[in-house]
Coordinates of C-alpha atoms in Angstrom, one line a residue:
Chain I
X1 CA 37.3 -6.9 68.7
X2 CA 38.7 -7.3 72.5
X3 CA 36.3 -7.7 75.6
X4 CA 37.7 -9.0 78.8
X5 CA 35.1 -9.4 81.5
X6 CA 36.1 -9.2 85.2
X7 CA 39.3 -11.1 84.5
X8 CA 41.0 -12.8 87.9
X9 CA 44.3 -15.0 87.1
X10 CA 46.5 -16.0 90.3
X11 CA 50.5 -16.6 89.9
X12 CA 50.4 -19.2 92.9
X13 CA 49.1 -17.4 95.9
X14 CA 49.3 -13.7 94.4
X15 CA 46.1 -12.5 93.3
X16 CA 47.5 -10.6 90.0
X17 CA 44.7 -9.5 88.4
X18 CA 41.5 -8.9 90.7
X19 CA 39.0 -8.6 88.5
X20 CA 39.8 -6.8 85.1
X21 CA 37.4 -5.5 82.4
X22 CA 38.4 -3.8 79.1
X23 CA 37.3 -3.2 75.6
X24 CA 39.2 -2.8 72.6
X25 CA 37.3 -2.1 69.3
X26 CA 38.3 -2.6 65.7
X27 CA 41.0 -0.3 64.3
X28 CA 42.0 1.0 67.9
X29 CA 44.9 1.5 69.2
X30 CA 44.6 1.1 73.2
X31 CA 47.4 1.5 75.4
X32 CA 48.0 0.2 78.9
X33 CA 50.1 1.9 81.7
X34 CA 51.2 1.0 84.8
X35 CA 54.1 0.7 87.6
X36 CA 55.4 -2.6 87.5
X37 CA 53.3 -5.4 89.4
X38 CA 50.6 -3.2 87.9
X39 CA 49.7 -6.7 86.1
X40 CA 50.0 -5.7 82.9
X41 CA 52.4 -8.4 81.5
X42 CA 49.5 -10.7 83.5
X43 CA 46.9 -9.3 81.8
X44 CA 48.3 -10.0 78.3
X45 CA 49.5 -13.0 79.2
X46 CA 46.4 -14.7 80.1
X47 CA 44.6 -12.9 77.1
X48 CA 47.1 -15.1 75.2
X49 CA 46.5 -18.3 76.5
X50 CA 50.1 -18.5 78.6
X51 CA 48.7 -18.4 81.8
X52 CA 44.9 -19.6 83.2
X53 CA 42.6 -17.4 84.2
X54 CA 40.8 -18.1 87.4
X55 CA 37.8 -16.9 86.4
X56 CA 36.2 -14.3 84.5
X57 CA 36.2 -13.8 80.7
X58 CA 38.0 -13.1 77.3
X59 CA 35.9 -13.0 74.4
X60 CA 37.8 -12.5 70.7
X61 CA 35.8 -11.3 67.8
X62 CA 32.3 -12.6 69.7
X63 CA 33.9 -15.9 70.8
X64 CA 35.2 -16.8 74.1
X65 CA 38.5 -17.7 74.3
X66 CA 39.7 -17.7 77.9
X67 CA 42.1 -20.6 79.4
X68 CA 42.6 -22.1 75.5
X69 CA 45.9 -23.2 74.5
X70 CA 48.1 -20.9 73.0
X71 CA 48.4 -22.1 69.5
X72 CA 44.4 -22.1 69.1
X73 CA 44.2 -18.1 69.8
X74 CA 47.0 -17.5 67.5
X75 CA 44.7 -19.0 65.0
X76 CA 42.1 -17.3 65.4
X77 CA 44.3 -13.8 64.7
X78 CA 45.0 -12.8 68.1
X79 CA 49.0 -12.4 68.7
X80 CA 51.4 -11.1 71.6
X81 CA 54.7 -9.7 70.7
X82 CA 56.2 -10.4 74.1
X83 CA 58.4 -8.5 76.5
X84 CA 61.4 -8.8 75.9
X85 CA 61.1 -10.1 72.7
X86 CA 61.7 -13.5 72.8
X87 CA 63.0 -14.2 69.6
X88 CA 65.1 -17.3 68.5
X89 CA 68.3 -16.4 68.9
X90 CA 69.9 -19.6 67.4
X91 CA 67.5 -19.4 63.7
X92 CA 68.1 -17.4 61.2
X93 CA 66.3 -13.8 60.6
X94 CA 64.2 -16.0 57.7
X95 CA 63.9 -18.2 60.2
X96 CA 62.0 -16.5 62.6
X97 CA 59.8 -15.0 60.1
X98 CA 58.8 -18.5 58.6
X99 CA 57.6 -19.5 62.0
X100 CA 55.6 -16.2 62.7
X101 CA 53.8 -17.7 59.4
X102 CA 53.9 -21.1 61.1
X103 CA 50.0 -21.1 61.1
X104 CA 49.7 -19.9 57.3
X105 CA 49.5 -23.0 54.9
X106 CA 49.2 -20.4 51.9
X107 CA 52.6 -20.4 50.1
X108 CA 51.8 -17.4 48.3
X109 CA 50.5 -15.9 51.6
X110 CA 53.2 -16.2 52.9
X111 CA 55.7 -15.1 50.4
X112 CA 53.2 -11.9 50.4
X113 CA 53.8 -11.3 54.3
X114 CA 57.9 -11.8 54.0
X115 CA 57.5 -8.7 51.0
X116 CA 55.4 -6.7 53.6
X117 CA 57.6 -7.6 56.6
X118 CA 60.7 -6.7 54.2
X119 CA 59.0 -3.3 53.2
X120 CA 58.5 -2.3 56.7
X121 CA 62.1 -3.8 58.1
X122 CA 64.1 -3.0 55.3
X123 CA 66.8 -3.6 57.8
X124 CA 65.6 -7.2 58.4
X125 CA 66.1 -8.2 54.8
X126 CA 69.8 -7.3 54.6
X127 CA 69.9 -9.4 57.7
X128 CA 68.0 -11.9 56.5
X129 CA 70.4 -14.9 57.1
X130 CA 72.5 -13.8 60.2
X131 CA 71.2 -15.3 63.3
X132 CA 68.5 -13.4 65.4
X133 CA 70.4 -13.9 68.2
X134 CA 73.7 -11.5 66.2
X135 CA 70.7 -8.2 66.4
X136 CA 70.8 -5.6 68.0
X137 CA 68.3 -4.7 70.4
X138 CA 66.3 -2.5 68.3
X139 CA 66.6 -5.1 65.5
X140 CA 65.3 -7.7 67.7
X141 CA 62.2 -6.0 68.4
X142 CA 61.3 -5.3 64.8
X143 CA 62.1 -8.9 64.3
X144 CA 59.4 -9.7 67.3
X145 CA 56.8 -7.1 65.3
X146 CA 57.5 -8.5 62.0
X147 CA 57.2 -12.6 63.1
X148 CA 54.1 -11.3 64.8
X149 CA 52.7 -10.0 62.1
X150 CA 53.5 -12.7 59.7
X151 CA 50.2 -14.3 60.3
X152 CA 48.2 -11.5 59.4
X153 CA 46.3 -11.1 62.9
X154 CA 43.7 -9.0 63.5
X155 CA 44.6 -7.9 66.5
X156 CA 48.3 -7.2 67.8
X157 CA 49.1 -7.1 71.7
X158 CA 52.9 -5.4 72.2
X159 CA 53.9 -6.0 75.2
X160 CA 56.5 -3.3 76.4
X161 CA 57.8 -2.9 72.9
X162 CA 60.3 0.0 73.8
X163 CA 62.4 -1.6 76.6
X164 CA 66.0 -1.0 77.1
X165 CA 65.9 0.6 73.6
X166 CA 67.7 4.1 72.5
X167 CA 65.7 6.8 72.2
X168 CA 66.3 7.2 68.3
X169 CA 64.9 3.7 67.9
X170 CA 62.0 4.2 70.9
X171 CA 60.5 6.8 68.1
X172 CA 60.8 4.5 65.4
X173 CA 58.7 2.2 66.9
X174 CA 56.3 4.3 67.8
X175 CA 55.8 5.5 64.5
X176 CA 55.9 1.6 63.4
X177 CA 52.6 1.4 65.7
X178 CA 51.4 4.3 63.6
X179 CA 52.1 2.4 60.5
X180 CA 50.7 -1.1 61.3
X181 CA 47.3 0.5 63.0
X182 CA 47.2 2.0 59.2
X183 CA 47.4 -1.2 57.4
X184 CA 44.1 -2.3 59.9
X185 CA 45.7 -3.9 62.6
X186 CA 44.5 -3.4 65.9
X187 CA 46.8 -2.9 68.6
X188 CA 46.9 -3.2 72.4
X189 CA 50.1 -1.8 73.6
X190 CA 51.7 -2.0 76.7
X191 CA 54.3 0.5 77.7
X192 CA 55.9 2.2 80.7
X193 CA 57.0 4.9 78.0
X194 CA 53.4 6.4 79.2
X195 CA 53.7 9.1 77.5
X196 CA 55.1 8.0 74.0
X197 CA 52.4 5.3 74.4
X198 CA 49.7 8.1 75.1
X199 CA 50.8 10.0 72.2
X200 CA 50.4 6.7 69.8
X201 CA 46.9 5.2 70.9
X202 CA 43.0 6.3 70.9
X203 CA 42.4 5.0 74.2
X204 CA 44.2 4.0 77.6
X205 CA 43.8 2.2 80.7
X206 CA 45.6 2.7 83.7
X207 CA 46.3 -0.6 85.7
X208 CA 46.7 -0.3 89.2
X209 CA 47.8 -3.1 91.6
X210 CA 45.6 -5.2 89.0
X211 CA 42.5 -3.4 88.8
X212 CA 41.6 -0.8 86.3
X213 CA 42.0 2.2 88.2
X214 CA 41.3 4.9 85.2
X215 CA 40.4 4.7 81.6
X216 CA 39.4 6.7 79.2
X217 CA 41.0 9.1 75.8
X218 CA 44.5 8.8 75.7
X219 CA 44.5 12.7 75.5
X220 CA 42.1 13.2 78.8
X221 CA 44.1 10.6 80.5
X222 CA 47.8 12.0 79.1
X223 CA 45.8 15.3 80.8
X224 CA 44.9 14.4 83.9
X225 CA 47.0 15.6 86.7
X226 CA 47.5 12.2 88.7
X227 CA 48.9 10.5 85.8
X228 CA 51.0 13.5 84.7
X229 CA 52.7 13.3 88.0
X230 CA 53.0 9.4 88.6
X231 CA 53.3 7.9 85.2
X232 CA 54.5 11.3 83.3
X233 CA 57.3 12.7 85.6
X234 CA 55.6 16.2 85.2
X235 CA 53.9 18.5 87.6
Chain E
X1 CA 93.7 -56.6 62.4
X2 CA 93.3 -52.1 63.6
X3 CA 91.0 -51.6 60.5
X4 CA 89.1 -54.5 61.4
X5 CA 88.9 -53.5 64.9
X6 CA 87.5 -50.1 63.6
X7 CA 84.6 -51.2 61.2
X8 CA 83.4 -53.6 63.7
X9 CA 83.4 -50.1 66.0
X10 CA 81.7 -48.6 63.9
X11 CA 79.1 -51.3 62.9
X12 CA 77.9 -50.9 66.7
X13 CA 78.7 -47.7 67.3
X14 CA 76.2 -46.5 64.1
X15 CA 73.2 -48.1 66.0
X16 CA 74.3 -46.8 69.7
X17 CA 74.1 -43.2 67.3
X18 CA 70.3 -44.2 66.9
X19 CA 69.6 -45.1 70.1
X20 CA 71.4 -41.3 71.3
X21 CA 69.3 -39.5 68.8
X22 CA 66.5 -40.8 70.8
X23 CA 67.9 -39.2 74.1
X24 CA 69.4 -35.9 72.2
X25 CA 66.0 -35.1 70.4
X26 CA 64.1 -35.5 74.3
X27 CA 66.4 -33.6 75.7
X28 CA 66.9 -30.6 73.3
X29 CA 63.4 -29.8 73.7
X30 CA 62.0 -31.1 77.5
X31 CA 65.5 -30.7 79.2
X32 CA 65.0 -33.9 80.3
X33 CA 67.3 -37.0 80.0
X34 CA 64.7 -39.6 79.1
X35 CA 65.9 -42.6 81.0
X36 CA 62.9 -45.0 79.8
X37 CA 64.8 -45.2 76.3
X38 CA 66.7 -47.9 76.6
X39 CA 63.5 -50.2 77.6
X40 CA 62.1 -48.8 74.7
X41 CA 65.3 -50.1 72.8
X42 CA 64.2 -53.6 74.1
X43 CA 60.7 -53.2 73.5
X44 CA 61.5 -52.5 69.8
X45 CA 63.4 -55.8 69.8
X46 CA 61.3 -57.6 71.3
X47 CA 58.3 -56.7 70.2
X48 CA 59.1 -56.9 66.7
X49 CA 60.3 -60.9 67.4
X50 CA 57.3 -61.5 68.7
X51 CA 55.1 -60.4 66.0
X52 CA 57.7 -62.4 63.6
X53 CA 57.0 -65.6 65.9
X54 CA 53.2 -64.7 64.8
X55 CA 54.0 -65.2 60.8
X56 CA 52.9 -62.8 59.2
X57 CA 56.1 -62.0 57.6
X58 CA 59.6 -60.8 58.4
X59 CA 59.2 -57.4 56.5
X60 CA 55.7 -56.6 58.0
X61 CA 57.0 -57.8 61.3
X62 CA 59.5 -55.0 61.5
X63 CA 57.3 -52.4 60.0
X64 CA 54.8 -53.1 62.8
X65 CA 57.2 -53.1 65.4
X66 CA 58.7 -49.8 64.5
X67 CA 55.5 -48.4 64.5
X68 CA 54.8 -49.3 68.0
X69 CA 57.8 -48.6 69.0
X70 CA 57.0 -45.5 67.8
X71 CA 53.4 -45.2 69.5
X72 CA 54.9 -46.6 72.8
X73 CA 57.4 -43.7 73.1
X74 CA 54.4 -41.0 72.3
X75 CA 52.2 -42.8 75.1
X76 CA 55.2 -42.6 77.8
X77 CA 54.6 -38.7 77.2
X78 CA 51.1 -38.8 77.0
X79 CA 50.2 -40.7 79.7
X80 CA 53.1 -40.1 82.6
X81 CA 55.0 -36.5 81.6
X82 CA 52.8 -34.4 79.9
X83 CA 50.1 -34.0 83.0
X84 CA 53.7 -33.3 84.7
X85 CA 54.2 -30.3 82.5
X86 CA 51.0 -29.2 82.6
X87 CA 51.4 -29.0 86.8
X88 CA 55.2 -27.4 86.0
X89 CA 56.4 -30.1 88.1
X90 CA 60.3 -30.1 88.8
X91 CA 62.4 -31.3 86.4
X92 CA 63.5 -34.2 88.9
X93 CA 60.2 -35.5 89.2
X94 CA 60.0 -36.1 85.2
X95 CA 63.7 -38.0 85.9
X96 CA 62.7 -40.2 87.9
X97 CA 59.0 -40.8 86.8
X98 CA 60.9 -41.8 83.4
X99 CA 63.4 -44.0 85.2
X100 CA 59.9 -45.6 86.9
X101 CA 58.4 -45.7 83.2
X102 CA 62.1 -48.0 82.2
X103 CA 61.0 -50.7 85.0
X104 CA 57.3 -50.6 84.9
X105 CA 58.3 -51.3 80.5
X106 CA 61.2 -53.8 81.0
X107 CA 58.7 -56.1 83.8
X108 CA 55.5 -56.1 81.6
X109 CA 58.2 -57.7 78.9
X110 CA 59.6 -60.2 81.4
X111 CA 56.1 -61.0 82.3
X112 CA 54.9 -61.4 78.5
X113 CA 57.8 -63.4 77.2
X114 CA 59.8 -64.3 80.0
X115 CA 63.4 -63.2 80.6
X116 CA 65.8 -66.0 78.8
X117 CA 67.4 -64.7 75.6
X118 CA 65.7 -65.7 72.6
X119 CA 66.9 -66.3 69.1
X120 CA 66.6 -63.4 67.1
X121 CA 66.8 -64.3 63.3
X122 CA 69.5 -63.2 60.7
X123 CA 67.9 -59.7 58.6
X124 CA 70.9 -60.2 56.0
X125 CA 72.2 -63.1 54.6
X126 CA 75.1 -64.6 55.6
X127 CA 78.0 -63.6 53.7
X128 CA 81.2 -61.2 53.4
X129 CA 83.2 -58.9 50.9
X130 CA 86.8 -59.2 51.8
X131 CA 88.5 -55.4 51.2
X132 CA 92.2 -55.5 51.6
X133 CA 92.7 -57.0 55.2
X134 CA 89.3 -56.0 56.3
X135 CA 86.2 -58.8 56.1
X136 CA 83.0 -56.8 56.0
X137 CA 80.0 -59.2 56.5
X138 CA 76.5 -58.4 54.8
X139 CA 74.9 -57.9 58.6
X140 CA 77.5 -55.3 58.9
X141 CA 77.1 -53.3 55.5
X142 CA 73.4 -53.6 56.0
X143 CA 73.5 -52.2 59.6
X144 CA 75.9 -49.4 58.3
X145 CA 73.6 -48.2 55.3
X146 CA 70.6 -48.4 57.4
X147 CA 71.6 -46.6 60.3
X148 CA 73.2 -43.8 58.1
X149 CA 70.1 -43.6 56.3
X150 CA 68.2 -42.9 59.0
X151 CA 70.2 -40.4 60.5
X152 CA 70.5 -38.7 57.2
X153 CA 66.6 -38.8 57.2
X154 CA 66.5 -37.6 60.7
X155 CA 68.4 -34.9 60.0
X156 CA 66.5 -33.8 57.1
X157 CA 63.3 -34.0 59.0
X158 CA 64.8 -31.4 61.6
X159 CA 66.5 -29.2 59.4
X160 CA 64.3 -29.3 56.1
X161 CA 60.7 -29.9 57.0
X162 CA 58.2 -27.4 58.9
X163 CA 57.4 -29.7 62.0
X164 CA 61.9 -30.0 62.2
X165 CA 61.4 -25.8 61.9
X166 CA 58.7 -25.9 64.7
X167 CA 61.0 -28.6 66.7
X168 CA 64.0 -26.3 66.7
X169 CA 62.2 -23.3 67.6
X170 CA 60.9 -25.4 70.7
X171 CA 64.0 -26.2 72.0
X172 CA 65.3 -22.3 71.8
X173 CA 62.0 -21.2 73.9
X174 CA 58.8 -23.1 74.4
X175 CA 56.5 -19.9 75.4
X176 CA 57.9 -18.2 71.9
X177 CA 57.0 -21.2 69.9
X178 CA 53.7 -21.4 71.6
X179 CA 53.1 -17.8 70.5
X180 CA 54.4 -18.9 67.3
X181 CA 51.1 -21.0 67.1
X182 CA 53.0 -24.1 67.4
X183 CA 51.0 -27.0 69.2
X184 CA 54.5 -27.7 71.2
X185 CA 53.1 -31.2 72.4
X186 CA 52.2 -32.3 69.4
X187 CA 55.8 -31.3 68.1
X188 CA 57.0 -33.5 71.4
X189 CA 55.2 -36.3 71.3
X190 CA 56.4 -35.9 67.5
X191 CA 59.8 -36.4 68.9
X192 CA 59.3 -39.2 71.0
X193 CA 57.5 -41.1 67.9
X194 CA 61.0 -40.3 66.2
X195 CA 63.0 -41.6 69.0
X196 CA 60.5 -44.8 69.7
X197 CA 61.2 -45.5 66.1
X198 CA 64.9 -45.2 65.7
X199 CA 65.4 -47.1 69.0
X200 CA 63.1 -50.2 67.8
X201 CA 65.6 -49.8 64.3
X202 CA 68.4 -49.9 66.1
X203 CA 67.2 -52.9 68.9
X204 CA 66.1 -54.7 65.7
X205 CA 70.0 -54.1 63.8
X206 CA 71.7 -54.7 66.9
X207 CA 69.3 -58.4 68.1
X208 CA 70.1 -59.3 64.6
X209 CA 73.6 -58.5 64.6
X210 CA 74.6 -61.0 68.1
X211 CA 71.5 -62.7 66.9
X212 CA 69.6 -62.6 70.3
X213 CA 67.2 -60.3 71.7
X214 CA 65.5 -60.2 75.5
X215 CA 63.6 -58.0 77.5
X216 CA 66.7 -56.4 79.8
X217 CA 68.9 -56.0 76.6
X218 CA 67.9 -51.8 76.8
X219 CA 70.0 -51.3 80.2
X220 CA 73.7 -51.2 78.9
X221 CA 72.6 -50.2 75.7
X222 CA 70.5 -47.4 76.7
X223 CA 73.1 -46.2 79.2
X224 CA 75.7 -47.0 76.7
X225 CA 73.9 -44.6 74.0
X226 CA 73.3 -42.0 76.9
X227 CA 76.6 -41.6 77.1
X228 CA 77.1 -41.3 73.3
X229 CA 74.6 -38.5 73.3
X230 CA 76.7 -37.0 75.9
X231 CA 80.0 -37.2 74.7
X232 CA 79.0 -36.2 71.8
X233 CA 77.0 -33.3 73.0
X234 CA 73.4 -34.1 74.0
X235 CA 70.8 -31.7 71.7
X236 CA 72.9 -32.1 68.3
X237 CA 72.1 -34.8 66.0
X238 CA 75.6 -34.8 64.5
X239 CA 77.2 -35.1 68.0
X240 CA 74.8 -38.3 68.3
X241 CA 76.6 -40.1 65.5
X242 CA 80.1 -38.6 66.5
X243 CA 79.4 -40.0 69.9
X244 CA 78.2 -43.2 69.2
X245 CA 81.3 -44.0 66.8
X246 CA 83.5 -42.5 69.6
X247 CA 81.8 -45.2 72.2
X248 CA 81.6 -48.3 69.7
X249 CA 85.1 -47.6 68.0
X250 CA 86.6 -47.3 72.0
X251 CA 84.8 -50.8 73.3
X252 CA 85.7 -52.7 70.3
X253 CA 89.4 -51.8 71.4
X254 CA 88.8 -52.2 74.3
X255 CA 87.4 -55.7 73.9
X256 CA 90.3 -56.5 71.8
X257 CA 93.4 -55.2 73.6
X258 CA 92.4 -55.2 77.6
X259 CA 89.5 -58.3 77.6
X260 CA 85.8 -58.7 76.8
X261 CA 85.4 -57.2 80.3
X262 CA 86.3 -53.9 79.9
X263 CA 83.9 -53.4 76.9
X264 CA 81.0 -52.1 78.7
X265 CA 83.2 -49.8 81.1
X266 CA 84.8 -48.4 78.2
X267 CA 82.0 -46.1 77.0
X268 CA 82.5 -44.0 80.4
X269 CA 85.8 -44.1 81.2
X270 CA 86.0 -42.3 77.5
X271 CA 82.7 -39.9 78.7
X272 CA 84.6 -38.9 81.6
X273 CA 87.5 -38.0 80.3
X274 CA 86.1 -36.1 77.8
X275 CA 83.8 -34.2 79.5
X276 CA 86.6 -33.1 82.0
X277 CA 88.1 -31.3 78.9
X278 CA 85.2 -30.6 77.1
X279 CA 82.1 -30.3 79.6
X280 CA 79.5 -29.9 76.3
X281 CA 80.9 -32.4 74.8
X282 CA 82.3 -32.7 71.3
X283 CA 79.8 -30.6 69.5
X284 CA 77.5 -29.5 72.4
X285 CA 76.7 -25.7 72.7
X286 CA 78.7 -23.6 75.2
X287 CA 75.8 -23.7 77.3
X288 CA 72.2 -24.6 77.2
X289 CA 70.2 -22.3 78.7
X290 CA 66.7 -20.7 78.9
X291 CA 66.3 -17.7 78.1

C-alpha cells in the first residue's frame, strides 16, 4: 500500500527526517510513536504532499508520489486527518463533510458516504447544521475522521487523533480505528497514547530524533522493555 | 433635493461595491489587500473602449473586455504572487509587489493609449423616469440593476456552487482545504478572474456613467472601493455592498453640502471614524485569524 524509501525533508535548516523507510501493507493498521520532535507530524506531512521532501521516496499503491501537490494524492486515496483537527470552524457540520467528498463527482457516492459517515457519527447527524467550530473537542475529531473518510480513501493517515481528548472519548476512538480498519481502510496512526495506539494496530515503528529507531509487532514492541519505560510509563 | 442626493449615492456607490468585492474576495483567502485592483479597474475601462474603437460591436466589445479583465487579474497571480507563495514569502513582499503590479499596469496603458481622457460612449440611452421629486436617468437604473445583479450572482457563486464551497473553506484554512483535495490556486486564481471581471463591469458602468474613461481613472476609485471593502468589513461580500453605499451615499453629500472638493476625502474621513468604533467594520468578523 505504503512504502517510503529513505525519506529526508528539512524544515529550513533542521534536518527533520534523516532518512526514513517504512512499509505499510493493505488492511494494516500501523502505528507510529514517538517523543515530540520525534518527526512524526513531518513524516506524515510530507507523505501528504504539505511539505517537500529533500530527497528519498514515497511510493502509493506502486506509484511514486513524493513532492506532488496535495490535492493530486488525495485523489489518488491517500488522506491525513491532521493534528489538531483542522476543521472549518465557520461551515456547517454538512459542510465539512461535503468538502471531505470534494473530490467525488458521484452524487450518489456521495449521498452513500454522508449515510456511512452518519451511521458511524450518529452524533454528527444531529449536529448536522450547527457550525463545526460550536463542537466539542471529541466531536471535532470524529468530524476530522468522518470528512476524511468521505472520499473513500484507501489508506487513512491519523495524525495524533487522541489529543487533548477525555479518556471516555480517547476509547471511543480507538475503537472507531477498530471499526474503519474493518470496513478495509488502511490506517497509519500517529499517537503519543503509545500504548492505546499499540493495543489498536498490527504493526509499529518507533521514531527517534527522525530516524526509525525500532519496528516491529505492535505486541513485541508494546513488550519490549525500552519502550515500556520511555513511551509506556512502566517499569 | 435629499432623495435625489441619495440615489445618485447610491448609483456610484453600487459600482464602488463591485470594485470592493474585488479586494474582499483577495483578501478573504490570500490575506492580502490587492492594491493592483484599481489599475485593473482602469484596464477594464479602457480596454473595453479600445476594442469598441475597433468596431466590432458595442455588445462584443464589453464581453471581450470583461473577459480580459478577467484573465489579466488571474495572470497578476500567476505570474508575480503565486511563485511568492510557493517561497512563503512575507506577506509585505506580496503588498508591495502588488502595489508594483498597479504601476507597471497603469504605464503600459499610458504608453498604449496615451494619458488624456477619452470619450467613453453612452451604454443606455438617454432618458429619465421622474418618481415623485426624484429624476432617475436610464444610465442610472441600468447601473443599479446591473451592479445588483452581479452581486446577487456573486454571491450565489460563493454560497451555492462547489468552487464558492471550496473558496470558503480556503479562506477558513488553506492546509485543510488542501487536504480536502482542493487545487487552492486554482480556486485563487478563480477569485481573481471574479474580481478582474466585476472591476472591468464596474470601470465600464462608471466610464459610461461621467462618460470618460483614462488610464489613471483606477487610483481614487480603487482606493475609494478599498475603503468600502473596509468599512464595510473586508472578507464579506455583503459588507462590500453595505460599504460601498456607505462611501457613495457620504460623497454625494458631501459634494453637495461642503463642495465638489471634499468628495474624494469623504470616503475616509467616514472609514476612520468608523473603524474607531467598529475596528472590523460593519459586518467584518471579530477577528480574522489563522488557525
Amino acid at each position: 500500500m505504503l512504502v517510503i524509501e529513505n525519506l529526508h525533508t528539512y524544515y529550513g535548516a533542521i534536518h527533520a527526517l534523516k532518512g526514513i523507510s517504512l512499509t505499510v501493507n493493505d488492511g494494516e493498521v500501523v502505528c507510529l510513536i514517538g517523543a515530540n520532535g520525534a518527526g512524526k507530524s513531518t513524516l506524515v506531512n510530507t507523505i501528504s504532499g504539505l511539505i517537500h521532501a529533500r530527497s528519498g521516496k514515497v511510493v502509493f499503491q506502486d506509484k511514486e508520489i513524493t513532492n506532488l501537490d496535495a490535492y493530486k494524492i488525495v485523489k489518488m486515496g491517500l488522506r491525513l486527518s491532521p493534528e489538531g483537527r483542522e476543521v472549518f470552524p465557520d461551515l456547517t457540520v454538512e459542510d465539512n463533510l461535503r468538502l471531505g467528498a470534494y473530490v467525488s463527482t458521484d452524487k450518489k457516492q456521495i449521498e452513500d458516504a454522508y449515510a456511512r459517515c452518519y451511521q458511524l457519527f450518529p452524533k454528527l447527524k444531529e449536529r448536522r447544521r450547527q457550525q463545526a467550530g460550536t463542537l466539542s473537542g471529541g466531536e471535532q475529531q470524529m468530524l476530522a475522521i468522518g470528512r476524511a473518510l468521505m472520499s473513500e480513501p484507501k489508506l487513512l493517515l491519523l495524525d495524533e487523533p487522541s489529543l487533548g481528548l477525555a479518556p471516555n472519548i480517547v476509547n471511543q476512538i480507538f475503537e472507531l480505528i477498530i471499526e474503519i480498519q474493518k470496513q478495509g481502510v488502511t490506517i497509519l496512526l500517529i499517537e503519543q497514547n503509545a500504548n492505546m495506539a499499540l493495543q489498536v494496530s498490527n504493526r509499529a515503528y518507533v521514531l527517534e530524533n527522525g530516524t526509525v529507531g525500532m519496528e516491529g509487532k505492535a505486541k513485541d514492541i508494546a513488550a519490549d522493555n525500552r519502550v515500556r519505560q520511555i513511551y509506556l510509563g512502566l517499569k | 433635493m435629499l432623495l435625489q442626493q441619495i440615489m445618485n449615492g447610491v448609483t456610484i456607490g453600487m459600482t464602488y461595491a463591485l470594485i470592493a468585492v474585488g479586494y474582499s474576495l483577495v483578501f478573504g483567502i490570500l490575506r492580502l489587500v490587492n492594491f493592483s485592483h484599481g489599475s485593473v479597474y482602469a484596464f477594464g475601462a479602457n480596454s473595453i473602449l479600445f476594442l469598441i474603437s475597433l468596431n466590432i460591436g458595442i455588445i462584443p466589445a464589453i464581453l471581450i473586455g470583461i473577459l480580459l479583465t478577467g484573465i489579466l487579474g488571474v495572470l497578476i497571480d500567476k505570474t508575480a504572487l503565486e511563485p511568492l507563495r510557493k517561497k512563503s514569502a512575507e506577506g509585505i513582499t506580496s503588498l508591495i509587489t502588488t502595489i508594483g503590479v498597479s504601476s507597471v499596469i497603469t504605464n503600459l496603458l499610458i504608453a498604449r493609449l496615451g494619458s488624456q481622457k477619452k470619450a467613453f460612449p453612452a451604454l443606455f440611452p438617454t432618458g429619465e423616469i421622474i418618481v415623485g421629486s426624484i429624476k432617475f436617468t436610464y444610465t442610472q437604473i441600468g447601473m443599479l440593476v446591473i451592479s445588483l445583479a452581479l452581486l446577487i450572482c456573486l454571491l450565489l457563486i460563493v454560497e451555492r456552487t462547489k468552487i464558492g464551497l471550496a473558496m470558503r473553506a480556503s479562506e477558513q484554512n488553506i492546509t485543510a482545504a488542501k487536504l480536502m483535495g482542493i487545487n487552492v490556486n486554482f480556486v485563487i486564481s478563480f477569485t481573481f478572474f471574479l474580481g478582474g471581471m466585476s472591476a472591468a463591469i464596474a470601470g465600464t458602468l462608471v466610464s459610461s456613467y461621467y462618460n470618460m474613461a483614462y488610464p489613471n481613472m483606477g487610483y481614487t476609485a480603487g482606493l475609494k472601493a478599498f475603503a468600502a471593502a473596509v468599512l464595510g468589513g473586508i472578507g464579506s461580500l455583503p459588507g462590500s455592498l453595505l460599504g460601498g453605499l456607505v462611501v457613495g451615499i457620504s460623497e454625494s453629500f458631501a459634494a453637495t453640502v461642503l463642495g465638489s472638493e471634499f468628495r474624494d476625502s469623504m470616503a475616509f474621513i467616514i472609514l476612520i471614524c468608523v473603524l474607531i468604533i467598529r475596528p472590523n467594520g460593519f459586518l467584518g468578523k471579530k477577528s480574522i485569524k489563522k488557525v
